[in-house]
Amino acid sequence: MDERELELFFGPQHMGMVGNFSITLKVRGDRVVEARANPGYLHRGFAKMMEYRVWIQNFPLVCRINVMDPDPYELIYAMGVEELAGIEVPERAKYIRTIVMELSRLASHLAWIWAYGNALGFDTIGQWSMGDRDYIIDLLEFLTGGRIYHIYIWPGGVRRDLPDGFEEKTLKILDTLEGHLPEYDDVFFNNRLFVTRARGVAKITKEEAIELGATGQVLRATGVKMDIRKLEPYAAYPYLDFEIPVREDGDSYSRMMLIREEMDQSISIIRQCFKKMPKGPVYHRVPNPFKWKVPKGETYVRMESARGELGLYMVSTGEDKPYRVHFRPPSLPHGILILEKLLKGASIADVGHIMMSLYIAAPEVDR
Amino acid sequence: MVIKIVEMIVSPILAFVIGVFFLGLSRKIMARIHRRYGPPITQPIIDMIKLFYQKSVSHGILFDLGVVLSLTGSVVVILFIPFGGMCPLSGSGGLLAILYLMLLAPLGMALSGGEGANPNISIGISRKFILSLGYEVPFLFVILAIMTHYKTISIVEIVRAQQGLHWSIFSLPLLLSAIAYFIILPAILGIRPFDIVSAPQEIASGPMVEYGGKYLAFASIDHALHLFIGIALFVDLFLGGAREPITFFIKMLVVFIIGLFINAVFPRFRIEQAIKFLWKWPTFFAFLGLIVALVVR
């Protein structure tokens, strides 16, 4: 191959790119010499917009921060408001919130198996997982009325109780999904070509991952057992029994395998929730939302979204609108710092799946 | 003489129809494997007609000539391939001519790619030639083994020698060659796990990236013809060809569908992994087949 340096634009219009994101690559031969991540195609200015809307009006905004995994944003915003206002959430609502969280995690992981398989040029697994994701989206539509954005979780609980037949339908869909997962293993996760392509690619050490602010699968793939669901349990997670999958290698393969293993855990969590869920109210009444003045104060709440640690810093000056709302999305360090670091020296063929293995959601990076 | 001329006109058209049918069928079968319905089998034809109506952007005279050269190469190769008792250029060259002429298509692609001046094209072209290097070595061994076994370079003679279920795949020396050829067949056809050249998710379809309108239509036609050549060669060399087109077509269909299943369950190799693989197993089998063919002779 020649030694000319070429500039390659990987996105925003590129068949290997998922989401409105772009990477500018400098390549020599088949190797990437330098990579620059360009977010900025999806800037909607949510942080500022939220300062001009009353507390409750921000729910349709927060869920749009991450298209693939919108529910954690609703929950964390509700958690922030509850902490400022000192509202206690009913037990049943906590379980329902956990179910919604895990369904959202499952949908997000399934979508990402598609994205990753697509980056390896393997569309069979992608079409299967996207098909299965649709069942979960149907389920969320049945529960909330919305397919992608649900706006279901509110300060003080959830909007309404589970509809009749929701439990049976969910368990049935989980059974279907569990029946399909071994097929995924046969075709993709145990596929020798996937292992050869992904193992040892884009390795990151434990120290580097911590230093660059990695969370979620990126950090857990390096052997750190970090999950906010265990560290600072919220919703119904303290009452549930589940494992945190951890791997040691820190490469693209282990990150993807973690996503696969977490799906088993999510299914088990949802089943436990249905078993342990108490009867009772799902909503703690809050004052008239349009006149509601949340007490003065500031707070930082955090939780585990599908991609890693999601944080929210929120300041109230005692007005009917928030003074400052700032999110710490997990994809920000993954999508800029770690991506640029890991792409250096990679093969062009690997650019796509390195990016997908970091589980980067472009709308999260930009907001 | 008149029959020859008619054959010369008919066989490329027939090859095109079969190639396009295979393209449509592959989309349908892949869709069923993906658990979806898929487009109608006529979809590639519909696409091509649409593309011919679209405005096309040229990047210079070589860009145009490259496409033409590529297509010409494929059409000429088809004239040398026996297809169910029909072989317009049976008297001249045979296998050696096919070997040479099969290089025309990638050369044409490289020619027009150079004019396109898109970095993705250069990467795609360099991948194409590296990959050719990978599969041409076992391919050459396979061809040599066959020529040694049948003591002829004429592909028509080879087909004739296999008549009546004396297929080369059933004879021990050529079974190894058949395995080798079958393994490199996806690389020759450019399908997974060897679709490194086009690799939409990596280099945005590589050499095809600047093609639009008529150019893309010609590229699709070339692709269809290429599909025909790769599979027809396998059927002629190992599955005994056929006396009438229908049998030949059924044999091609079987090979194609098996290849499609392989295509459905594998991701894509990285280029160096592909070369490593191609120079390991197929080359080993092909070389062993050649030695056995030499000894048994």
PDB file of N, CA and C in Angstrom, chain A residues 1 4 6-10 14-17 27 29-31 118-125 127-128 132 180 183-184 187-188 191-194 196-198 201 347-350 352-353, chain B residues 30-36 118-123 126-127 130 192-196 198-206 209 262-273 280-281:
ATOM      1  N   MET A   1       0.834  -1.206   0.000  1.00  0.00           N
ATOM      2  CA  MET A   1       0.000   0.000   0.000  1.00  0.00           C
ATOM      3  C   MET A   1       0.869   1.257   0.000  1.00  0.00           C
ATOM      4  N   ARG A   4       0.841   7.480   1.163  1.00  0.00           N
ATOM      5  CA  ARG A   4       0.184   8.776   1.153  1.00  0.00           C
ATOM      6  C   ARG A   4      -0.737   8.906   2.344  1.00  0.00           C
ATOM      7  N   LEU A   6      -4.179  10.104   3.665  1.00  0.00           N
ATOM      8  CA  LEU A   6      -5.483  10.470   3.131  1.00  0.00           C
ATOM      9  C   LEU A   6      -6.367  10.963   4.259  1.00  0.00           C
ATOM     10  N   GLU A   7      -7.257  11.857   3.918  1.00  0.00           N
ATOM     11  CA  GLU A   7      -8.240  12.282   4.906  1.00  0.00           C
ATOM     12  C   GLU A   7      -9.574  11.632   4.567  1.00  0.00           C
ATOM     13  N   LEU A   8     -10.090  10.900   5.524  1.00  0.00           N
ATOM     14  CA  LEU A   8     -11.334  10.180   5.292  1.00  0.00           C
ATOM     15  C   LEU A   8     -12.396  10.742   6.222  1.00  0.00           C
ATOM     16  N   PHE A   9     -13.571  10.954   5.675  1.00  0.00           N
ATOM     17  CA  PHE A   9     -14.672  11.423   6.518  1.00  0.00           C
ATOM     18  C   PHE A   9     -15.572  10.242   6.827  1.00  0.00           C
ATOM     19  N   PHE A  10     -15.524   9.816   8.058  1.00  0.00           N
ATOM     20  CA  PHE A  10     -16.370   8.696   8.494  1.00  0.00           C
ATOM     21  C   PHE A  10     -17.610   9.310   9.132  1.00  0.00           C
ATOM     22  N   HIS A  14     -22.336   8.332   6.023  1.00  0.00           N
ATOM     23  CA  HIS A  14     -21.488   7.175   5.790  1.00  0.00           C
ATOM     24  C   HIS A  14     -22.301   5.963   6.191  1.00  0.00           C
ATOM     25  N   MET A  15     -22.189   4.900   5.401  1.00  0.00           N
ATOM     26  CA  MET A  15     -23.046   3.758   5.682  1.00  0.00           C
ATOM     27  C   MET A  15     -22.670   3.054   6.968  1.00  0.00           C
ATOM     28  N   GLY A  16     -21.468   3.316   7.481  1.00  0.00           N
ATOM     29  CA  GLY A  16     -21.063   2.638   8.708  1.00  0.00           C
ATOM     30  C   GLY A  16     -21.388   3.432   9.946  1.00  0.00           C
ATOM     31  N   MET A  17     -21.998   4.601   9.773  1.00  0.00           N
ATOM     32  CA  MET A  17     -22.215   5.473  10.929  1.00  0.00           C
ATOM     33  C   MET A  17     -23.644   5.325  11.429  1.00  0.00           C
ATOM     34  N   VAL A  27      -5.557   8.734   7.455  1.00  0.00           N
ATOM     35  CA  VAL A  27      -5.088   7.357   7.318  1.00  0.00           C
ATOM     36  C   VAL A  27      -3.845   7.294   6.443  1.00  0.00           C
ATOM     37  N   GLY A  29      -2.006   4.242   4.428  1.00  0.00           N
ATOM     38  CA  GLY A  29      -2.235   2.839   4.097  1.00  0.00           C
ATOM     39  C   GLY A  29      -3.559   2.417   4.695  1.00  0.00           C
ATOM     40  N   ASP A  30      -3.509   1.404   5.528  1.00  0.00           N
ATOM     41  CA  ASP A  30      -4.747   0.907   6.127  1.00  0.00           C
ATOM     42  C   ASP A  30      -4.884   1.371   7.579  1.00  0.00           C
ATOM     43  N   ARG A  31      -3.898   2.150   8.048  1.00  0.00           N
ATOM     44  CA  ARG A  31      -3.876   2.497   9.478  1.00  0.00           C
ATOM     45  C   ARG A  31      -4.371   3.916   9.713  1.00  0.00           C
ATOM     46  N   ASN A 118     -23.850  -4.629  12.223  1.00  0.00           N
ATOM     47  CA  ASN A 118     -23.806  -3.869  10.983  1.00  0.00           C
ATOM     48  C   ASN A 118     -22.389  -3.373  10.706  1.00  0.00           C
ATOM     49  N   ALA A 119     -21.698  -2.926  11.767  1.00  0.00           N
ATOM     50  CA  ALA A 119     -20.338  -2.427  11.577  1.00  0.00           C
ATOM     51  C   ALA A 119     -19.404  -3.548  11.132  1.00  0.00           C
ATOM     52  N   LEU A 120     -19.709  -4.780  11.520  1.00  0.00           N
ATOM     53  CA  LEU A 120     -18.889  -5.903  11.067  1.00  0.00           C
ATOM     54  C   LEU A 120     -19.392  -6.450   9.731  1.00  0.00           C
ATOM     55  N   GLY A 121     -20.400  -5.810   9.151  1.00  0.00           N
ATOM     56  CA  GLY A 121     -20.959  -6.300   7.905  1.00  0.00           C
ATOM     57  C   GLY A 121     -21.796  -7.535   8.100  1.00  0.00           C
ATOM     58  N   PHE A 122     -22.381  -7.699   9.283  1.00  0.00           N
ATOM     59  CA  PHE A 122     -23.139  -8.901   9.582  1.00  0.00           C
ATOM     60  C   PHE A 122     -24.579  -8.502   9.836  1.00  0.00           C
ATOM     61  N   ASP A 123     -25.394  -8.510   8.789  1.00  0.00           N
ATOM     62  CA  ASP A 123     -26.728  -7.949   8.965  1.00  0.00           C
ATOM     63  C   ASP A 123     -27.730  -8.948   9.519  1.00  0.00           C
ATOM     64  N   THR A 124     -27.429 -10.251   9.454  1.00  0.00           N
ATOM     65  CA  THR A 124     -28.424 -11.222   9.918  1.00  0.00           C
ATOM     66  C   THR A 124     -28.765 -10.989  11.384  1.00  0.00           C
ATOM     67  N   ILE A 125     -27.752 -10.914  12.236  1.00  0.00           N
ATOM     68  CA  ILE A 125     -27.998 -10.725  13.660  1.00  0.00           C
ATOM     69  C   ILE A 125     -28.686  -9.387  13.892  1.00  0.00           C
ATOM     70  N   GLN A 127     -30.755  -7.749  11.894  1.00  0.00           N
ATOM     71  CA  GLN A 127     -32.182  -7.779  11.566  1.00  0.00           C
ATOM     72  C   GLN A 127     -32.957  -8.537  12.636  1.00  0.00           C
ATOM     73  N   TRP A 128     -32.369  -9.591  13.161  1.00  0.00           N
ATOM     74  CA  TRP A 128     -33.057 -10.340  14.216  1.00  0.00           C
ATOM     75  C   TRP A 128     -33.241  -9.486  15.453  1.00  0.00           C
ATOM     76  N   ASP A 132     -36.613  -8.164  17.371  1.00  0.00           N
ATOM     77  CA  ASP A 132     -36.971  -8.437  18.761  1.00  0.00           C
ATOM     78  C   ASP A 132     -37.161  -7.149  19.553  1.00  0.00           C
ATOM     79  N   HIS A 180     -34.891 -16.638  21.790  1.00  0.00           N
ATOM     80  CA  HIS A 180     -34.076 -16.187  20.653  1.00  0.00           C
ATOM     81  C   HIS A 180     -32.615 -15.991  21.020  1.00  0.00           C
ATOM     82  N   GLU A 183     -30.012 -18.430  19.931  1.00  0.00           N
ATOM     83  CA  GLU A 183     -29.742 -18.328  18.490  1.00  0.00           C
ATOM     84  C   GLU A 183     -28.733 -17.212  18.217  1.00  0.00           C
ATOM     85  N   TYR A 184     -28.877 -16.112  18.954  1.00  0.00           N
ATOM     86  CA  TYR A 184     -27.909 -15.019  18.804  1.00  0.00           C
ATOM     87  C   TYR A 184     -26.506 -15.541  19.112  1.00  0.00           C
ATOM     88  N   VAL A 187     -25.215 -17.795  16.280  1.00  0.00           N
ATOM     89  CA  VAL A 187     -24.912 -17.146  15.015  1.00  0.00           C
ATOM     90  C   VAL A 187     -23.852 -16.063  15.182  1.00  0.00           C
ATOM     91  N   PHE A 188     -23.913 -15.350  16.284  1.00  0.00           N
ATOM     92  CA  PHE A 188     -23.013 -14.189  16.372  1.00  0.00           C
ATOM     93  C   PHE A 188     -21.981 -14.286  17.500  1.00  0.00           C
ATOM     94  N   ASN A 191     -19.590 -16.937  17.142  1.00  0.00           N
ATOM     95  CA  ASN A 191     -19.080 -17.039  15.779  1.00  0.00           C
ATOM     96  C   ASN A 191     -17.574 -16.801  15.787  1.00  0.00           C
ATOM     97  N   ARG A 192     -16.831 -17.726  15.179  1.00  0.00           N
ATOM     98  CA  ARG A 192     -15.378 -17.594  15.253  1.00  0.00           C
ATOM     99  C   ARG A 192     -14.892 -16.335  14.561  1.00  0.00           C
ATOM    100  N   LEU A 193     -15.595 -15.942  13.520  1.00  0.00           N
ATOM    101  CA  LEU A 193     -15.143 -14.750  12.810  1.00  0.00           C
ATOM    102  C   LEU A 193     -15.337 -13.492  13.639  1.00  0.00           C
ATOM    103  N   PHE A 194     -16.437 -13.469  14.406  1.00  0.00           N
ATOM    104  CA  PHE A 194     -16.646 -12.323  15.307  1.00  0.00           C
ATOM    105  C   PHE A 194     -15.528 -12.277  16.339  1.00  0.00           C
ATOM    106  N   THR A 196     -12.458 -13.505  16.090  1.00  0.00           N
ATOM    107  CA  THR A 196     -11.187 -13.079  15.482  1.00  0.00           C
ATOM    108  C   THR A 196     -11.200 -11.595  15.166  1.00  0.00           C
ATOM    109  N   ARG A 197     -12.353 -11.090  14.717  1.00  0.00           N
ATOM    110  CA  ARG A 197     -12.402  -9.677  14.384  1.00  0.00           C
ATOM    111  C   ARG A 197     -12.279  -8.792  15.619  1.00  0.00           C
ATOM    112  N   ALA A 198     -12.914  -9.209  16.727  1.00  0.00           N
ATOM    113  CA  ALA A 198     -13.073  -8.275  17.842  1.00  0.00           C
ATOM    114  C   ALA A 198     -12.061  -8.477  18.962  1.00  0.00           C
ATOM    115  N   VAL A 201      -8.885  -6.091  19.892  1.00  0.00           N
ATOM    116  CA  VAL A 201      -8.975  -4.819  19.173  1.00  0.00           C
ATOM    117  C   VAL A 201      -9.398  -3.717  20.150  1.00  0.00           C
ATOM    118  N   SER A 347      -7.031  -0.249  12.349  1.00  0.00           N
ATOM    119  CA  SER A 347      -7.242  -0.464  10.922  1.00  0.00           C
ATOM    120  C   SER A 347      -8.549   0.206  10.511  1.00  0.00           C
ATOM    121  N   ILE A 348      -8.629   0.640   9.249  1.00  0.00           N
ATOM    122  CA  ILE A 348      -9.865   1.299   8.795  1.00  0.00           C
ATOM    123  C   ILE A 348     -11.046   0.361   8.955  1.00  0.00           C
ATOM    124  N   ALA A 349     -10.783  -0.936   8.731  1.00  0.00           N
ATOM    125  CA  ALA A 349     -11.863  -1.911   8.831  1.00  0.00           C
ATOM    126  C   ALA A 349     -12.445  -1.950  10.234  1.00  0.00           C
ATOM    127  N   ASP A 350     -11.668  -1.530  11.237  1.00  0.00           N
ATOM    128  CA  ASP A 350     -12.125  -1.654  12.619  1.00  0.00           C
ATOM    129  C   ASP A 350     -12.790  -0.393  13.146  1.00  0.00           C
ATOM    130  N   GLY A 352     -15.480   1.229  12.503  1.00  0.00           N
ATOM    131  CA  GLY A 352     -16.910   1.105  12.803  1.00  0.00           C
ATOM    132  C   GLY A 352     -17.154   0.335  14.073  1.00  0.00           C
ATOM    133  N   HIS A 353     -16.553  -0.839  14.193  1.00  0.00           N
ATOM    134  CA  HIS A 353     -16.941  -1.641  15.348  1.00  0.00           C
ATOM    135  C   HIS A 353     -16.263  -1.171  16.627  1.00  0.00           C
TER     136      HIS A 353
ATOM    137  N   MET B  30     -32.089 -13.892   1.645  1.00  0.00           N
ATOM    138  CA  MET B  30     -31.485 -13.218   2.794  1.00  0.00           C
ATOM    139  C   MET B  30     -32.565 -12.604   3.671  1.00  0.00           C
ATOM    140  N   ALA B  31     -33.586 -12.032   3.049  1.00  0.00           N
ATOM    141  CA  ALA B  31     -34.661 -11.417   3.823  1.00  0.00           C
ATOM    142  C   ALA B  31     -35.363 -12.468   4.671  1.00  0.00           C
ATOM    143  N   ARG B  32     -35.599 -13.650   4.103  1.00  0.00           N
ATOM    144  CA  ARG B  32     -36.265 -14.694   4.874  1.00  0.00           C
ATOM    145  C   ARG B  32     -35.391 -15.153   6.029  1.00  0.00           C
ATOM    146  N   ILE B  33     -34.083 -15.208   5.809  1.00  0.00           N
ATOM    147  CA  ILE B  33     -33.182 -15.560   6.914  1.00  0.00           C
ATOM    148  C   ILE B  33     -33.227 -14.461   7.973  1.00  0.00           C
ATOM    149  N   HIS B  34     -33.401 -13.215   7.528  1.00  0.00           N
ATOM    150  CA  HIS B  34     -33.478 -12.087   8.471  1.00  0.00           C
ATOM    151  C   HIS B  34     -34.832 -11.981   9.155  1.00  0.00           C
ATOM    152  N   ARG B  35     -35.754 -12.879   8.873  1.00  0.00           N
ATOM    153  CA  ARG B  35     -37.125 -12.819   9.372  1.00  0.00           C
ATOM    154  C   ARG B  35     -37.866 -11.579   8.861  1.00  0.00           C
ATOM    155  N   ARG B  36     -37.691 -11.263   7.583  1.00  0.00           N
ATOM    156  CA  ARG B  36     -38.528 -10.224   6.980  1.00  0.00           C
ATOM    157  C   ARG B  36     -38.974 -10.709   5.609  1.00  0.00           C
ATOM    158  N   ASN B 118     -11.583   9.550  -5.156  1.00  0.00           N
ATOM    159  CA  ASN B 118     -12.160   9.535  -3.813  1.00  0.00           C
ATOM    160  C   ASN B 118     -11.287   8.606  -2.973  1.00  0.00           C
ATOM    161  N   PRO B 119     -10.881   9.020  -1.764  1.00  0.00           N
ATOM    162  CA  PRO B 119     -10.001   8.136  -0.978  1.00  0.00           C
ATOM    163  C   PRO B 119     -10.590   6.756  -0.761  1.00  0.00           C
ATOM    164  N   ASN B 120     -11.918   6.676  -0.614  1.00  0.00           N
ATOM    165  CA  ASN B 120     -12.539   5.369  -0.417  1.00  0.00           C
ATOM    166  C   ASN B 120     -12.279   4.456  -1.611  1.00  0.00           C
ATOM    167  N   ILE B 121     -12.245   5.049  -2.816  1.00  0.00           N
ATOM    168  CA  ILE B 121     -12.008   4.232  -4.004  1.00  0.00           C
ATOM    169  C   ILE B 121     -10.589   3.667  -3.956  1.00  0.00           C
ATOM    170  N   SER B 122      -9.608   4.524  -3.640  1.00  0.00           N
ATOM    171  CA  SER B 122      -8.232   4.020  -3.643  1.00  0.00           C
ATOM    172  C   SER B 122      -8.079   2.885  -2.642  1.00  0.00           C
ATOM    173  N   ILE B 123      -8.698   3.057  -1.469  1.00  0.00           N
ATOM    174  CA  ILE B 123      -8.593   1.993  -0.470  1.00  0.00           C
ATOM    175  C   ILE B 123      -9.269   0.729  -0.992  1.00  0.00           C
ATOM    176  N   SER B 126      -7.092  -0.916  -3.701  1.00  0.00           N
ATOM    177  CA  SER B 126      -5.920  -1.612  -3.164  1.00  0.00           C
ATOM    178  C   SER B 126      -6.352  -2.883  -2.458  1.00  0.00           C
ATOM    179  N   ARG B 127      -7.504  -2.838  -1.779  1.00  0.00           N
ATOM    180  CA  ARG B 127      -8.013  -4.051  -1.148  1.00  0.00           C
ATOM    181  C   ARG B 127      -8.322  -5.110  -2.194  1.00  0.00           C
ATOM    182  N   ILE B 130      -5.122  -6.740  -3.364  1.00  0.00           N
ATOM    183  CA  ILE B 130      -4.553  -7.603  -2.325  1.00  0.00           C
ATOM    184  C   ILE B 130      -5.375  -8.883  -2.215  1.00  0.00           C
ATOM    185  N   ARG B 192     -19.764 -12.039   1.483  1.00  0.00           N
ATOM    186  CA  ARG B 192     -19.232 -12.346   2.807  1.00  0.00           C
ATOM    187  C   ARG B 192     -18.776 -13.801   2.893  1.00  0.00           C
ATOM    188  N   PRO B 193     -17.782 -14.121   3.692  1.00  0.00           N
ATOM    189  CA  PRO B 193     -17.014 -13.209   4.544  1.00  0.00           C
ATOM    190  C   PRO B 193     -15.919 -12.426   3.831  1.00  0.00           C
ATOM    191  N   PHE B 194     -15.932 -12.389   2.489  1.00  0.00           N
ATOM    192  CA  PHE B 194     -14.860 -11.695   1.765  1.00  0.00           C
ATOM    193  C   PHE B 194     -15.364 -10.471   1.022  1.00  0.00           C
ATOM    194  N   ASP B 195     -16.397  -9.785   1.516  1.00  0.00           N
ATOM    195  CA  ASP B 195     -16.848  -8.594   0.795  1.00  0.00           C
ATOM    196  C   ASP B 195     -16.057  -7.381   1.252  1.00  0.00           C
ATOM    197  N   ILE B 196     -14.735  -7.600   1.359  1.00  0.00           N
ATOM    198  CA  ILE B 196     -13.845  -6.555   1.869  1.00  0.00           C
ATOM    199  C   ILE B 196     -13.758  -5.392   0.897  1.00  0.00           C
ATOM    200  N   SER B 198     -16.023  -4.064  -1.267  1.00  0.00           N
ATOM    201  CA  SER B 198     -17.083  -3.051  -1.251  1.00  0.00           C
ATOM    202  C   SER B 198     -17.330  -2.547   0.172  1.00  0.00           C
ATOM    203  N   ALA B 199     -17.387  -3.429   1.162  1.00  0.00           N
ATOM    204  CA  ALA B 199     -17.488  -3.079   2.580  1.00  0.00           C
ATOM    205  C   ALA B 199     -18.190  -1.764   2.861  1.00  0.00           C
ATOM    206  N   PRO B 200     -19.501  -1.681   2.651  1.00  0.00           N
ATOM    207  CA  PRO B 200     -20.202  -0.406   2.789  1.00  0.00           C
ATOM    208  C   PRO B 200     -19.951   0.279   4.133  1.00  0.00           C
ATOM    209  N   GLN B 201     -19.879  -0.522   5.216  1.00  0.00           N
ATOM    210  CA  GLN B 201     -19.764   0.101   6.532  1.00  0.00           C
ATOM    211  C   GLN B 201     -18.357   0.591   6.828  1.00  0.00           C
ATOM    212  N   GLU B 202     -17.376   0.207   6.004  1.00  0.00           N
ATOM    213  CA  GLU B 202     -16.013   0.631   6.280  1.00  0.00           C
ATOM    214  C   GLU B 202     -15.571   1.728   5.326  1.00  0.00           C
ATOM    215  N   ILE B 203     -15.722   1.464   4.027  1.00  0.00           N
ATOM    216  CA  ILE B 203     -15.229   2.434   3.050  1.00  0.00           C
ATOM    217  C   ILE B 203     -16.336   2.860   2.095  1.00  0.00           C
ATOM    218  N   ALA B 204     -17.574   2.839   2.585  1.00  0.00           N
ATOM    219  CA  ALA B 204     -18.712   3.352   1.804  1.00  0.00           C
ATOM    220  C   ALA B 204     -18.761   2.769   0.400  1.00  0.00           C
ATOM    221  N   SER B 205     -18.781   1.449   0.290  1.00  0.00           N
ATOM    222  CA  SER B 205     -18.868   0.733  -0.988  1.00  0.00           C
ATOM    223  C   SER B 205     -17.624   0.818  -1.848  1.00  0.00           C
ATOM    224  N   GLY B 206     -16.555   1.375  -1.332  1.00  0.00           N
ATOM    225  CA  GLY B 206     -15.261   1.348  -2.012  1.00  0.00           C
ATOM    226  C   GLY B 206     -15.315   1.819  -3.446  1.00  0.00           C
ATOM    227  N   VAL B 209     -18.209   3.922  -4.935  1.00  0.00           N
ATOM    228  CA  VAL B 209     -18.743   5.086  -4.218  1.00  0.00           C
ATOM    229  C   VAL B 209     -19.069   6.265  -5.130  1.00  0.00           C
ATOM    230  N   ILE B 262     -23.751 -19.406   3.470  1.00  0.00           N
ATOM    231  CA  ILE B 262     -22.467 -19.015   4.082  1.00  0.00           C
ATOM    232  C   ILE B 262     -22.439 -17.503   4.245  1.00  0.00           C
ATOM    233  N   ASN B 263     -22.913 -16.813   3.212  1.00  0.00           N
ATOM    234  CA  ASN B 263     -22.962 -15.354   3.241  1.00  0.00           C
ATOM    235  C   ASN B 263     -23.801 -14.846   4.410  1.00  0.00           C
ATOM    236  N   ALA B 264     -24.852 -15.615   4.770  1.00  0.00           N
ATOM    237  CA  ALA B 264     -25.787 -15.120   5.785  1.00  0.00           C
ATOM    238  C   ALA B 264     -25.249 -15.261   7.196  1.00  0.00           C
ATOM    239  N   VAL B 265     -24.339 -16.186   7.443  1.00  0.00           N
ATOM    240  CA  VAL B 265     -23.966 -16.442   8.844  1.00  0.00           C
ATOM    241  C   VAL B 265     -22.560 -15.988   9.183  1.00  0.00           C
ATOM    242  N   PHE B 266     -21.943 -15.176   8.338  1.00  0.00           N
ATOM    243  CA  PHE B 266     -20.597 -14.725   8.685  1.00  0.00           C
ATOM    244  C   PHE B 266     -20.466 -13.222   8.599  1.00  0.00           C
ATOM    245  N   PRO B 267     -19.768 -12.624   9.555  1.00  0.00           N
ATOM    246  CA  PRO B 267     -19.368 -11.232   9.358  1.00  0.00           C
ATOM    247  C   PRO B 267     -18.188 -11.168   8.392  1.00  0.00           C
ATOM    248  N   ARG B 268     -17.623  -9.998   8.271  1.00  0.00           N
ATOM    249  CA  ARG B 268     -16.604  -9.770   7.248  1.00  0.00           C
ATOM    250  C   ARG B 268     -15.209  -9.938   7.841  1.00  0.00           C
ATOM    251  N   PHE B 269     -14.306 -10.534   7.063  1.00  0.00           N
ATOM    252  CA  PHE B 269     -12.903 -10.613   7.475  1.00  0.00           C
ATOM    253  C   PHE B 269     -12.255  -9.243   7.406  1.00  0.00           C
ATOM    254  N   ARG B 270     -11.186  -9.055   8.179  1.00  0.00           N
ATOM    255  CA  ARG B 270     -10.316  -7.911   7.922  1.00  0.00           C
ATOM    256  C   ARG B 270      -9.357  -8.357   6.820  1.00  0.00           C
ATOM    257  N   ILE B 271      -8.802  -7.399   6.053  1.00  0.00           N
ATOM    258  CA  ILE B 271      -8.065  -7.786   4.845  1.00  0.00           C
ATOM    259  C   ILE B 271      -6.903  -8.720   5.165  1.00  0.00           C
ATOM    260  N   GLU B 272      -6.139  -8.433   6.249  1.00  0.00           N
ATOM    261  CA  GLU B 272      -4.979  -9.287   6.501  1.00  0.00           C
ATOM    262  C   GLU B 272      -5.415 -10.667   6.992  1.00  0.00           C
ATOM    263  N   GLN B 273      -6.551 -10.701   7.714  1.00  0.00           N
ATOM    264  CA  GLN B 273      -7.074 -11.996   8.141  1.00  0.00           C
ATOM    265  C   GLN B 273      -7.537 -12.801   6.937  1.00  0.00           C
ATOM    266  N   LYS B 280      -3.854 -20.070   3.689  1.00  0.00           N
ATOM    267  CA  LYS B 280      -3.704 -21.228   4.565  1.00  0.00           C
ATOM    268  C   LYS B 280      -4.520 -22.392   4.018  1.00  0.00           C
ATOM    269  N   TRP B 281      -5.842 -22.395   4.263  1.00  0.00           N
ATOM    270  CA  TRP B 281      -6.642 -23.576   3.953  1.00  0.00           C
ATOM    271  C   TRP B 281      -6.841 -23.827   2.465  1.00  0.00           C
TER     272      TRP B 281
END
